[in-house]
PDB file of C-alpha atoms in Angstrom:
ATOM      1  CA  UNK A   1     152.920-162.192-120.375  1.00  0.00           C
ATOM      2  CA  UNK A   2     152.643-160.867-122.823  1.00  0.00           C
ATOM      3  CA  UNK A   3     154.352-158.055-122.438  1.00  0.00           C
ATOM      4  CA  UNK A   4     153.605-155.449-125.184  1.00  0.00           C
ATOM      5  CA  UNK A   5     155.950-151.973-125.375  1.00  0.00           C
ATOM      6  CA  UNK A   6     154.505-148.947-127.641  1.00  0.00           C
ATOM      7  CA  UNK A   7     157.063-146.656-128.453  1.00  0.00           C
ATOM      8  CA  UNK A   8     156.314-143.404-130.053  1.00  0.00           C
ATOM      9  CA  UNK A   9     157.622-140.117-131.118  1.00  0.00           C
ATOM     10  CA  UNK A  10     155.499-137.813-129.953  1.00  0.00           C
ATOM     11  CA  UNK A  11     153.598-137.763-126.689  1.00  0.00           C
ATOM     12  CA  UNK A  12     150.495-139.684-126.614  1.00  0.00           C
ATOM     13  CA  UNK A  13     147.249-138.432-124.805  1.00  0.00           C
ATOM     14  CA  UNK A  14     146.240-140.387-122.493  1.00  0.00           C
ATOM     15  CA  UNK A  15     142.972-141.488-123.802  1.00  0.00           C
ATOM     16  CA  UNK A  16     145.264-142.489-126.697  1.00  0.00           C
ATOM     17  CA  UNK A  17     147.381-144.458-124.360  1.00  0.00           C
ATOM     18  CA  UNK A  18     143.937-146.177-122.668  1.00  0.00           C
ATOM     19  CA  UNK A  19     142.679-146.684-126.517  1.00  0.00           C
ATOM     20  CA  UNK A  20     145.678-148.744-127.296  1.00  0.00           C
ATOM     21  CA  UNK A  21     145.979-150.533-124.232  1.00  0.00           C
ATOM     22  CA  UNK A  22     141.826-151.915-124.947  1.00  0.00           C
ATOM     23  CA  UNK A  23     142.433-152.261-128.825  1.00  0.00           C
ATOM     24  CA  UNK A  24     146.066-154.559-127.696  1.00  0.00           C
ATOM     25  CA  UNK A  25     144.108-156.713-125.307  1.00  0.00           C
ATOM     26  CA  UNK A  26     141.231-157.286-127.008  1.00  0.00           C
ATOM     27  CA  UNK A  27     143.179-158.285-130.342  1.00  0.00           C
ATOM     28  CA  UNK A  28     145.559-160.561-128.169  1.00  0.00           C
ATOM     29  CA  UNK A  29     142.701-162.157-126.445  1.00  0.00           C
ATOM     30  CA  UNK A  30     140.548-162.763-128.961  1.00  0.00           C
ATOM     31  CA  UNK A  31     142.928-163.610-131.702  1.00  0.00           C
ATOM     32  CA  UNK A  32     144.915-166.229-129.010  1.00  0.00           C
ATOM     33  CA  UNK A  33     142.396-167.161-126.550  1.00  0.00           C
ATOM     34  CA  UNK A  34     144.561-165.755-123.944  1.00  0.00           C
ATOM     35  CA  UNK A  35     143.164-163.973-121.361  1.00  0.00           C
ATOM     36  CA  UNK A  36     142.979-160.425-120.601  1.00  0.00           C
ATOM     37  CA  UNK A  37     144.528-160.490-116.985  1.00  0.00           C
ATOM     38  CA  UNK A  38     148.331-161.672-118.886  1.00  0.00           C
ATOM     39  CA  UNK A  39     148.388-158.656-121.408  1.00  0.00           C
ATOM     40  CA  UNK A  40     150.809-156.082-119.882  1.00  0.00           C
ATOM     41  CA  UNK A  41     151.357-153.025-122.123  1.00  0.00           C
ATOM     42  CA  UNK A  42     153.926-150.426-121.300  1.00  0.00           C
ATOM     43  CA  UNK A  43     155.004-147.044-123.279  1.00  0.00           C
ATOM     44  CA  UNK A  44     158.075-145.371-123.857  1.00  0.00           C
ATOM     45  CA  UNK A  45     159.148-142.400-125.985  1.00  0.00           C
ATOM     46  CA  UNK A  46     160.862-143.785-129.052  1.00  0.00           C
ATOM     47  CA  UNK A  47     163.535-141.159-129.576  1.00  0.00           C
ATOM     48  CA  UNK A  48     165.315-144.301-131.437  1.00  0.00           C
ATOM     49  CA  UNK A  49     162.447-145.217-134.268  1.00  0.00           C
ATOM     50  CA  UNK A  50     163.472-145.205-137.489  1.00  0.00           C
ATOM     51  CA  UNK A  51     162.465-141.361-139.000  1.00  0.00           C
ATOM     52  CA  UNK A  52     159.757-142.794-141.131  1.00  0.00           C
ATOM     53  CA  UNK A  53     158.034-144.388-138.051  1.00  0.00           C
ATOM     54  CA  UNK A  54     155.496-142.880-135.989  1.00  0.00           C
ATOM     55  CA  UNK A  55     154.721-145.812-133.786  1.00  0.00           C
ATOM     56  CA  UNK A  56     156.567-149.262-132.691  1.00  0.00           C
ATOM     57  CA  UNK A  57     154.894-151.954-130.820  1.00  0.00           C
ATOM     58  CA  UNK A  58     157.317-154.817-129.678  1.00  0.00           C
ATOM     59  CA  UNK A  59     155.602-157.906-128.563  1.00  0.00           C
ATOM     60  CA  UNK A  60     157.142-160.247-126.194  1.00  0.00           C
ATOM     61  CA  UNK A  61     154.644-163.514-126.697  1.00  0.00           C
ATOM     62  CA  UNK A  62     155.011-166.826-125.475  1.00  0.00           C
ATOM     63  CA  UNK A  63     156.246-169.436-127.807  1.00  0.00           C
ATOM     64  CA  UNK A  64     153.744-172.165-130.061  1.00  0.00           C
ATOM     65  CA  UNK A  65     151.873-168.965-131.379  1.00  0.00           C
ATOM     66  CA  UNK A  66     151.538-169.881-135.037  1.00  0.00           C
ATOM     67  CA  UNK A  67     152.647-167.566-138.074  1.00  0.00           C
ATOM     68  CA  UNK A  68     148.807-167.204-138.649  1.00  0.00           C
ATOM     69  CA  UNK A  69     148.175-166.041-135.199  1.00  0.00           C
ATOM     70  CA  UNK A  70     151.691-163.889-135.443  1.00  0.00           C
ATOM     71  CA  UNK A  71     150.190-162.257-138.750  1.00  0.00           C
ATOM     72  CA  UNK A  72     146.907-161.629-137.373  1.00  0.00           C
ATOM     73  CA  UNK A  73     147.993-160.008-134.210  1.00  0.00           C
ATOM     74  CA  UNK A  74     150.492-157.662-136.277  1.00  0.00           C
ATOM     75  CA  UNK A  75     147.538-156.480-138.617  1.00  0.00           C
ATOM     76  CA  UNK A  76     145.120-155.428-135.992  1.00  0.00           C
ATOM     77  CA  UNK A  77     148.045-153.934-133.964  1.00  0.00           C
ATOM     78  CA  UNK A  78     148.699-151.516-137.097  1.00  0.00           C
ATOM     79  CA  UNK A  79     145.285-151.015-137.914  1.00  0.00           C
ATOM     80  CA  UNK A  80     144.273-149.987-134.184  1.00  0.00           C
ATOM     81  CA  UNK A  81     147.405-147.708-134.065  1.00  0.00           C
ATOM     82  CA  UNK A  82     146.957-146.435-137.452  1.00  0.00           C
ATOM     83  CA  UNK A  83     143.358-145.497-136.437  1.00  0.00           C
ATOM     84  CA  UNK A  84     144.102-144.413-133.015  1.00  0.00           C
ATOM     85  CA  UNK A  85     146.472-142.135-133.723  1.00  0.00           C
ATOM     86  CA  UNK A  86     145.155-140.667-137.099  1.00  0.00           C
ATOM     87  CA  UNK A  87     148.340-141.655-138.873  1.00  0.00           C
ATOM     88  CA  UNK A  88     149.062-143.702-141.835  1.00  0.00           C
ATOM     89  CA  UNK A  89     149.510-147.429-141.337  1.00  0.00           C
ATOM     90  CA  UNK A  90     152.977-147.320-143.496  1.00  0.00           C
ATOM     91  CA  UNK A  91     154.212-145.367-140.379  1.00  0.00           C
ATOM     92  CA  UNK A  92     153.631-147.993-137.754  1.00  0.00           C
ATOM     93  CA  UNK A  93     155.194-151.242-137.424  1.00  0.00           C
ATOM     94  CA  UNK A  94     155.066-154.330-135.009  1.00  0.00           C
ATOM     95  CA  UNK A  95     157.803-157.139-133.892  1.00  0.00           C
ATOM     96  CA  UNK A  96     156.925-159.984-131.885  1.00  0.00           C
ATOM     97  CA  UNK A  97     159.027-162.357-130.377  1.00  0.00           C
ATOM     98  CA  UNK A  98     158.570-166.099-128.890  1.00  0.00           C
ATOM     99  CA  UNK A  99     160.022-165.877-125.732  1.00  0.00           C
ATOM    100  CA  UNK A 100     159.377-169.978-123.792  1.00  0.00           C
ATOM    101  CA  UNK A 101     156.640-170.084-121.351  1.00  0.00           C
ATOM    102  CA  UNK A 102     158.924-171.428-118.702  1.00  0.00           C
ATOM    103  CA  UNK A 103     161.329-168.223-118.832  1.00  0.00           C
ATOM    104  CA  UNK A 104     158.147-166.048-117.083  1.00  0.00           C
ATOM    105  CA  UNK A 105     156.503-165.669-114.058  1.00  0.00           C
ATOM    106  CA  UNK A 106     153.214-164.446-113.646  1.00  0.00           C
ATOM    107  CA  UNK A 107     151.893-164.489-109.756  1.00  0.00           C
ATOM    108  CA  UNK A 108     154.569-166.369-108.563  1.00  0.00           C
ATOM    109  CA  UNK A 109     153.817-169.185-110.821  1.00  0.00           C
ATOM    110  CA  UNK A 110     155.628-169.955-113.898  1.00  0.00           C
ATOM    111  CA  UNK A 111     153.342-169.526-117.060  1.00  0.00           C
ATOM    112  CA  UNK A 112     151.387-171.880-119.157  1.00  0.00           C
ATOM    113  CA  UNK A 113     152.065-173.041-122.660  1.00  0.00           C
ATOM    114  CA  UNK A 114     149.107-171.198-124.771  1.00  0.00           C
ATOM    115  CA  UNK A 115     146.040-173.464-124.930  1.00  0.00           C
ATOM    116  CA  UNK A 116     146.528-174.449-121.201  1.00  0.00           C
ATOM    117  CA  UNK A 117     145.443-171.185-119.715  1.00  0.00           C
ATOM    118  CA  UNK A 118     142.100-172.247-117.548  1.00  0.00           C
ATOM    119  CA  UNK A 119     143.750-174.989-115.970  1.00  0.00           C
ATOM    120  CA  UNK A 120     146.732-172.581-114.925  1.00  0.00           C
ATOM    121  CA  UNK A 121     143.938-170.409-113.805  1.00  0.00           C
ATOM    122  CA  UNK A 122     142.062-173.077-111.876  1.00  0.00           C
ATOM    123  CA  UNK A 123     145.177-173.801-109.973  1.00  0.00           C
ATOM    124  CA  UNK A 124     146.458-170.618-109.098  1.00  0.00           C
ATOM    125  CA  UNK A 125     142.548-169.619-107.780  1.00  0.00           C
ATOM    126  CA  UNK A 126     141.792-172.967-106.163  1.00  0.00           C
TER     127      UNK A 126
END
């Protein structure tokens, strides 16, 4: 958690794929304080976008994220993808939804509520 999908309609190199798995992680962590070990990202060929759409990223985030945080992690998502994949940013688009902490398991352990991530990591090292 989170679990980030990037659909697309054409194939993506994969140094694109690597470049947009580093530029999602590093926005999510440093935007949310999250750390980089919960960021999954997964792609898929979006034969269903919308015709004026190049890219989609679909965020599955855990709930309590503010609409700050929510706005900031949508802009650097389009930026990155914009710049990534040389297209322009009108063409890529982002949805993120709150999905409840307790609804995921990470490690066998059910996840923290954001802000509560070291002691969830204490536990599950200690």
């Amino acid at each position: 958690m989170p679990l980030y999908t990037i659909s697309t309609k054409r194939p993506l190199l994969d140094s694109d794929q690597q470049a947009l798995v580093s530029a999602i992680t590093e926005a999510h962590c440093s935007i949310t304080g999250a750390p980089a070990q919960f960021v999954q990202v997964v792609f898929s060929r979006g034969v269903h976008l919308r015709s004026r759409n190049i890219v989609h990223i679909l965020g599955s985030i855990r709930s309590g994220r503010s609409d700050k945080i929510k706005s900031e992690l949508a802009s650097a998502f389009v930026n990155s993808a914009s710049q990534i994949l040389c297209c322009p940013r009108s063409r890529c688009s982002v949805d993120l939804i709150d999905v409840p902490a307790s609804w995921v398991i990470e490690g066998g352990a059910v996840m923290p509520e954001p802000g509560q991530e070291q002691e969830w990591l204490a536990r599950q090292l200690g």
